[in-house]
Tab-separated table of C-alpha atoms and ligand atoms in Angstrom:
chain	number	residue	atom	x	y	z
M	119	MET	CA	16.320	-12.838	5.421
M	120	SER	CA	15.144	-13.380	1.808
M	121	ASN	CA	15.017	-10.720	-0.752
M	122	THR	CA	11.297	-10.956	-0.732
M	123	VAL	CA	8.842	-8.144	-0.574
M	124	LEU	CA	5.250	-8.562	0.369
M	125	VAL	CA	2.942	-6.034	-1.575
M	126	THR	CA	-0.530	-5.953	-0.218
M	127	GLY	CA	-3.307	-5.259	-2.656
M	128	ALA	CA	-1.026	-6.236	-5.454
M	129	SER	CA	-3.704	-7.606	-7.703
M	130	ARG	CA	-4.493	-4.379	-9.385
M	131	GLY	CA	-3.504	-0.682	-9.726
M	132	ILE	CA	-0.611	0.740	-7.858
M	133	GLY	CA	0.229	-2.361	-5.995
M	134	ARG	CA	0.507	-4.399	-9.195
M	135	GLN	CA	2.914	-1.882	-10.770
M	136	ILE	CA	5.066	-1.913	-7.661
M	137	ALA	CA	5.254	-5.692	-7.738
M	138	LEU	CA	6.291	-5.481	-11.477
M	139	THR	CA	8.748	-2.805	-10.913
M	140	LEU	CA	10.406	-4.604	-8.066
M	141	ALA	CA	10.579	-7.769	-9.962
M	142	GLU	CA	12.431	-6.015	-12.723
M	143	ASN	CA	14.897	-5.069	-10.101
M	144	ASP	CA	15.615	-8.524	-8.751
M	145	TYR	CA	13.130	-8.731	-5.834
M	146	ASN	CA	10.998	-11.789	-5.280
M	147	ILE	CA	7.417	-10.896	-4.580
M	148	ALA	CA	4.671	-12.095	-2.145
M	149	VAL	CA	1.528	-10.975	-3.905
M	150	ASN	CA	-1.392	-10.387	-1.565
M	151	TYR	CA	-4.896	-10.012	-3.055
M	152	ASN	CA	-8.435	-10.225	-1.463
M	153	LYS	CA	-11.109	-10.482	-4.201
M	154	SER	CA	-9.176	-10.409	-7.482
M	155	GLU	CA	-7.737	-13.960	-7.568
M	156	LYS	CA	-7.633	-14.168	-11.384
M	157	GLU	CA	-5.629	-11.007	-11.549
M	158	ALA	CA	-3.230	-12.111	-8.860
M	159	ILE	CA	-2.486	-15.435	-10.649
M	160	ALA	CA	-1.911	-13.429	-13.931
M	161	LEU	CA	0.513	-11.220	-12.157
M	162	LYS	CA	2.397	-14.100	-10.556
M	163	LYS	CA	2.904	-15.488	-14.101
M	164	GLU	CA	4.272	-12.039	-15.358
M	165	LEU	CA	6.683	-11.755	-12.229
M	166	ILE	CA	8.039	-15.199	-12.842
M	167	ALA	CA	8.512	-14.493	-16.524
M	168	LEU	CA	10.588	-11.506	-15.338
M	169	GLY	CA	12.778	-13.848	-13.369
M	170	ALA	CA	11.482	-13.347	-9.908
M	171	ASP	CA	10.194	-15.963	-7.611
M	172	ALA	CA	6.620	-15.116	-6.766
M	173	ASP	CA	3.450	-16.500	-5.138
M	174	CYS	CA	-0.006	-15.476	-4.230
M	175	PHE	CA	-1.517	-15.158	-0.919
M	176	LYS	CA	-5.204	-14.326	-0.178
M	177	ALA	CA	-6.010	-12.278	2.821
M	178	ASP	CA	-8.435	-9.508	3.718
M	179	VAL	CA	-6.046	-7.117	5.395
M	180	SER	CA	-8.762	-5.788	7.799
M	181	GLU	CA	-8.926	-9.304	9.461
M	182	PHE	CA	-6.063	-10.059	11.671
M	183	TYR	CA	-6.682	-13.983	11.607
M	184	GLU	CA	-6.402	-13.821	7.737
M	185	VAL	CA	-3.238	-11.660	7.931
M	186	ASP	CA	-1.713	-14.037	10.583
M	187	ASN	CA	-2.356	-16.953	8.466
M	188	MET	CA	-0.893	-15.141	5.331
M	189	HIS	CA	2.206	-14.398	7.472
M	190	ASN	CA	2.564	-18.098	8.353
M	191	ASN	CA	2.244	-19.138	4.676
M	192	ILE	CA	4.655	-16.513	3.552
M	193	LYS	CA	7.191	-17.402	6.182
M	194	LYS	CA	7.115	-21.122	5.129
M	195	ARG	CA	7.369	-20.199	1.456
M	196	PHE	CA	9.973	-17.461	1.508
M	197	GLY	CA	11.331	-17.193	5.041
M	198	THR	CA	11.578	-13.625	6.695
M	199	ILE	CA	10.702	-11.030	4.242
M	200	SER	CA	13.004	-7.940	3.611
M	201	ALA	CA	10.211	-5.501	3.174
M	202	LEU	CA	6.458	-4.903	3.521
M	203	ILE	CA	4.515	-2.544	1.404
M	204	ASN	CA	1.169	-1.641	2.870
M	205	ASN	CA	-0.655	-0.747	-0.167
M	206	ALA	CA	-4.125	-2.270	-0.143
M	207	GLY	CA	-6.862	0.363	0.181
M	208	ILE	CA	-10.382	1.253	-0.716
M	209	SER	CA	-11.959	4.635	-1.398
M	210	GLN	CA	-15.523	5.967	-1.381
M	211	SER	CA	-17.127	9.258	-2.196
M	212	VAL	CA	-20.003	10.255	0.290
M	213	LEU	CA	-21.170	13.308	2.209
M	214	PHE	CA	-19.965	13.183	5.878
M	215	THR	CA	-23.670	13.227	7.034
M	216	ASP	CA	-24.369	10.109	4.946
M	217	ILE	CA	-21.509	8.006	6.359
M	218	THR	CA	-22.880	5.170	8.318
M	219	ASP	CA	-21.260	3.267	11.167
M	220	ASP	CA	-20.567	0.412	8.763
M	221	MET	CA	-18.924	2.614	6.046
M	222	TRP	CA	-16.661	4.308	8.743
M	223	ASP	CA	-15.657	0.956	10.093
M	224	LYS	CA	-14.960	-0.565	6.678
M	225	MET	CA	-12.839	2.377	5.511
M	226	LEU	CA	-10.841	2.495	8.701
M	227	GLY	CA	-10.688	-1.360	8.711
M	228	VAL	CA	-9.073	-1.661	5.393
M	229	ASN	CA	-7.149	1.465	5.060
M	230	LEU	CA	-5.841	1.932	8.684
M	231	LYS	CA	-6.295	-1.272	10.668
M	232	GLY	CA	-5.039	-3.110	7.536
M	233	VAL	CA	-1.735	-1.409	7.974
M	234	PHE	CA	-1.779	-2.187	11.798
M	235	ASN	CA	-2.572	-5.780	11.166
M	236	CYS	CA	0.128	-6.452	8.564
M	237	THR	CA	2.683	-4.601	10.406
M	238	LYS	CA	1.887	-6.392	13.531
M	239	ALA	CA	2.270	-9.759	11.779
M	240	PHE	CA	5.603	-9.154	10.010
M	241	LEU	CA	7.385	-6.680	12.185
M	242	PRO	CA	8.453	-9.164	14.992
M	243	ASP	CA	10.561	-11.160	12.319
M	244	MET	CA	12.272	-7.998	11.106
M	245	ILE	CA	12.997	-6.889	14.713
M	246	LYS	CA	14.606	-10.459	15.258
M	247	ALA	CA	16.655	-9.890	11.984
M	248	LYS	CA	17.484	-6.344	13.102
M	249	LYS	CA	16.719	-5.334	9.456
M	250	GLY	CA	13.823	-4.469	7.280
M	251	LYS	CA	11.923	-1.818	5.466
M	252	ILE	CA	8.062	-0.858	5.562
M	253	ILE	CA	6.462	1.429	3.103
M	254	ASN	CA	3.040	2.571	3.894
M	255	ILE	CA	0.870	3.913	1.034
M	256	SER	CA	-1.177	6.955	2.364
M	257	SER	CA	-2.730	9.738	0.208
M	258	ILE	CA	-2.491	13.300	-0.631
M	259	TRP	CA	-6.022	13.428	1.015
M	260	GLY	CA	-4.432	12.233	4.293
M	261	GLN	CA	-2.192	15.242	4.121
M	262	THR	CA	-4.954	17.883	3.214
M	263	GLY	CA	-8.596	16.654	3.706
M	264	ALA	CA	-10.923	15.892	0.833
M	265	ALA	CA	-14.575	16.869	0.907
M	266	MET	CA	-16.819	13.802	0.494
M	267	GLU	CA	-14.065	11.624	1.600
M	268	VAL	CA	-13.782	12.390	5.357
M	269	HIS	CA	-13.518	8.816	6.486
M	270	TYR	CA	-10.810	8.074	3.762
M	271	SER	CA	-8.959	11.149	4.682
M	272	ALA	CA	-9.137	10.249	8.425
M	273	ALA	CA	-7.799	6.869	7.755
M	274	LYS	CA	-4.934	8.035	5.541
M	275	ALA	CA	-3.959	10.687	8.035
M	276	GLY	CA	-3.842	7.983	10.606
M	277	VAL	CA	-1.419	5.970	8.323
M	278	ILE	CA	0.870	9.117	8.367
M	279	GLY	CA	0.723	9.231	12.330
M	280	LEU	CA	1.409	5.426	12.494
M	281	THR	CA	4.331	5.809	10.188
M	282	LYS	CA	5.937	8.827	12.180
M	283	ALA	CA	5.496	7.094	15.549
M	284	LEU	CA	6.611	3.564	14.592
M	285	ALA	CA	9.612	4.799	12.694
M	286	LYS	CA	10.932	6.279	16.041
M	287	GLU	CA	10.186	2.893	17.857
M	288	THR	CA	11.761	0.712	15.214
M	289	ALA	CA	14.797	2.677	14.348
M	290	PRO	CA	16.848	1.350	17.160
M	291	SER	CA	16.346	-2.156	15.585
M	292	GLY	CA	17.569	-1.126	12.258
M	293	ILE	CA	14.069	-0.956	10.513
M	294	THR	CA	13.002	2.020	8.559
M	295	ILE	CA	9.364	2.884	7.922
M	296	ASN	CA	8.243	5.577	5.430
M	297	CYS	CA	5.141	6.749	3.784
M	298	ILE	CA	4.435	7.507	0.099
M	299	CYS	CA	1.380	9.841	-0.510
M	300	PRO	CA	0.167	9.587	-4.054
M	301	GLY	CA	-1.770	12.375	-5.614
M	302	VAL	CA	-4.149	11.639	-8.532
M	303	ILE	CA	-3.007	8.322	-9.974
M	304	GLU	CA	-4.793	6.624	-12.970
M	305	THR	CA	-6.147	3.524	-11.555
M	306	GLU	CA	-9.631	1.870	-11.172
M	307	MET	CA	-9.796	3.761	-7.816
M	308	LEU	CA	-10.556	6.971	-9.759
M	309	GLY	CA	-13.519	5.096	-11.616
M	310	SER	CA	-16.042	7.056	-9.813
M	311	LEU	CA	-15.065	10.257	-11.180
M	312	ASN	CA	-16.657	11.184	-14.499
M	313	LYS	CA	-14.648	12.681	-17.434
M	314	TYR	CA	-15.496	16.274	-16.561
M	315	GLU	CA	-14.516	15.865	-12.891
M	316	PHE	CA	-11.276	13.948	-13.888
M	317	ALA	CA	-10.225	16.714	-16.370
M	318	ASN	CA	-11.084	19.483	-13.816
M	319	LEU	CA	-8.875	17.637	-11.145
M	320	CYS	CA	-5.968	17.215	-13.707
M	321	GLY	CA	-6.424	20.939	-14.521
M	322	GLU	CA	-5.354	21.769	-11.009
M	323	ILE	CA	-2.127	19.693	-11.123
M	324	PRO	CA	0.953	21.983	-11.850
M	325	LEU	CA	2.627	19.207	-13.876
M	326	GLY	CA	-0.587	19.273	-16.023
M	327	LYS	CA	-1.518	15.551	-15.825
M	328	ALA	CA	-2.541	12.721	-13.614
M	329	GLY	CA	0.347	10.403	-12.374
M	330	ALA	CA	0.669	6.865	-13.410
M	331	ALA	CA	1.216	3.844	-11.078
M	332	LYS	CA	4.942	3.780	-12.276
M	333	ASP	CA	5.449	7.105	-10.588
M	334	ILE	CA	4.567	5.463	-7.199
M	335	ALA	CA	6.452	2.294	-7.992
M	336	GLY	CA	9.520	4.445	-8.700
M	337	ALA	CA	9.413	5.991	-5.075
M	338	ALA	CA	8.857	2.664	-3.573
M	339	LEU	CA	11.882	1.101	-5.621
M	340	TYR	CA	13.971	4.090	-4.309
M	341	LEU	CA	12.907	3.827	-0.655
M	342	LEU	CA	13.840	0.049	-0.784
M	343	SER	CA	17.191	0.776	-2.198
M	344	ASP	CA	20.497	1.088	-0.192
M	345	ALA	CA	20.470	4.873	-1.294
M	346	ALA	CA	17.483	5.374	1.137
M	347	ASP	CA	18.974	3.492	4.120
M	348	TYR	CA	19.156	6.693	6.219
M	349	ILE	CA	15.599	7.883	5.437
M	350	THR	CA	12.936	6.904	8.065
M	351	GLY	CA	9.632	8.421	9.307
M	352	GLN	CA	9.248	10.483	6.154
M	353	ILE	CA	6.170	11.363	4.067
M	354	ILE	CA	7.213	11.345	0.382
M	355	SER	CA	4.568	13.127	-1.845
M	356	VAL	CA	4.330	11.981	-5.399
M	357	ASN	CA	1.480	14.340	-6.732
M	358	GLY	CA	2.889	16.312	-9.681
M	359	GLY	CA	2.787	19.466	-7.397
M	360	LEU	CA	-0.957	19.322	-6.533
M	361	LEU	CA	-0.050	19.911	-2.765
M	362	ILE	CA	3.241	21.671	-2.201
R	636	NAP	P1	-7.279	0.076	-6.878
R	636	NAP	O1	-6.771	0.011	-8.286
R	636	NAP	O2	-8.620	0.125	-6.565
R	636	NAP	O3	-6.684	-1.320	-6.126
R	636	NAP	C1	-6.889	-1.632	-4.830
R	636	NAP	C2	-6.126	-2.857	-4.451
R	636	NAP	O4	-6.225	-2.954	-2.966
R	636	NAP	C3	-6.622	-4.084	-5.184
R	636	NAP	O5	-5.477	-4.894	-5.561
R	636	NAP	C4	-7.440	-4.687	-4.001
R	636	NAP	O6	-7.481	-6.143	-4.145
R	636	NAP	C5	-6.707	-4.375	-2.730
R	636	NAP	N1	-7.683	-4.509	-1.694
R	636	NAP	C6	-8.783	-3.619	-1.386
R	636	NAP	N2	-9.253	-4.073	-0.117
R	636	NAP	C7	-8.552	-5.078	0.419
R	636	NAP	C8	-8.485	-5.888	1.463
R	636	NAP	N3	-9.524	-5.753	2.476
R	636	NAP	N4	-7.537	-6.778	1.636
R	636	NAP	C9	-6.492	-6.866	0.671
R	636	NAP	N5	-6.410	-6.188	-0.346
R	636	NAP	C10	-7.452	-5.317	-0.657
R	636	NAP	O7	-6.427	1.223	-6.009
R	636	NAP	P2	-5.108	1.930	-6.259
R	636	NAP	O8	-5.367	3.241	-6.936
R	636	NAP	O9	-4.126	1.025	-6.799
R	636	NAP	O10	-4.864	2.210	-4.673
R	636	NAP	C11	-3.645	1.697	-4.033
R	636	NAP	C12	-3.433	2.476	-2.794
R	636	NAP	O11	-2.977	3.738	-3.216
R	636	NAP	C13	-4.558	2.601	-1.906
R	636	NAP	O12	-4.039	2.434	-0.547
R	636	NAP	C14	-5.128	3.940	-2.186
R	636	NAP	O13	-5.815	4.494	-1.149
R	636	NAP	C15	-3.900	4.735	-2.508
R	636	NAP	N6	-3.900	5.860	-3.325
R	636	NAP	C16	-4.306	5.875	-4.479
R	636	NAP	C17	-4.688	7.127	-5.249
R	636	NAP	C18	-5.102	7.065	-6.634
R	636	NAP	O14	-5.282	8.191	-7.221
R	636	NAP	N7	-5.266	5.954	-7.297
R	636	NAP	C19	-4.332	8.320	-4.590
R	636	NAP	C20	-3.879	8.313	-3.358
R	636	NAP	C21	-3.740	7.159	-2.671
R	636	NAP	P3	-8.531	-7.144	-4.538
R	636	NAP	O15	-9.182	-6.612	-5.872
R	636	NAP	O16	-7.908	-8.508	-4.779
R	636	NAP	O17	-9.572	-7.153	-3.515
């Protein structure tokens, strides 16, 4: 088993920072992206400059055949990966009554089926190796619902359920699976909020500010470390106290 971690949605935001933090800590990185090829290639260069082995793999995580193809390519390039971080995600702010079938399917397709697809593709190798770690990035809004984001909240709550159930199933094979629930983290995903809405949201956070992608990357680094070997099926909230 190689010391390689696949980070889905690593081209931007939280995934990008997780990849950088792990590379600084001697992991090799398989960089998954969907649309942001330029950013993924630039990240690969940064990871190599940090001393890691890294390569880019394009796949829309909502499409199993693309994920399956990515799995074959990663296996050829790196062998069996030691960890999978299901981070790729999309968000959308819309009233429940305005959510169309297509919006629902796309939201669940990327945020929940994407986790299913990637886990389905990479788990069998881990089971064979009797070793491996999976981290799913859910959301505070999957723990407590968010108005105007019912489809997002439903998908992210699904990721929490998947994590807890699969942790029980994979534990006998020596594989841990945990979930990180970010709160308000400054990335392009918050781009739909105006300055006033963003300030209001930050005003509700007990620690008094939005989080940074580094705060999530730190939790991922810990979960991948030997210190977290006895932790499985857990939901780690990184939210500045916004939900206690
Ligand atoms: P972001 O800055 O918008 O980045 C999203 C990433 O996901 C991009 O790298 C994008 O890749 C990738 N992605 C989107 N659709 C994809 C698909 N179909 N297949 C493969 N990759 C895809 O968002 P972020 O803030 O970093 O969010 C990362 C994760 O944290 C998400 O799961 C999100 O729900 C969760 N989260 C974020 C916050 C927050 O406040 N930021 C809070 C709670 C949870 P391309 O650009 O290459 O398509």
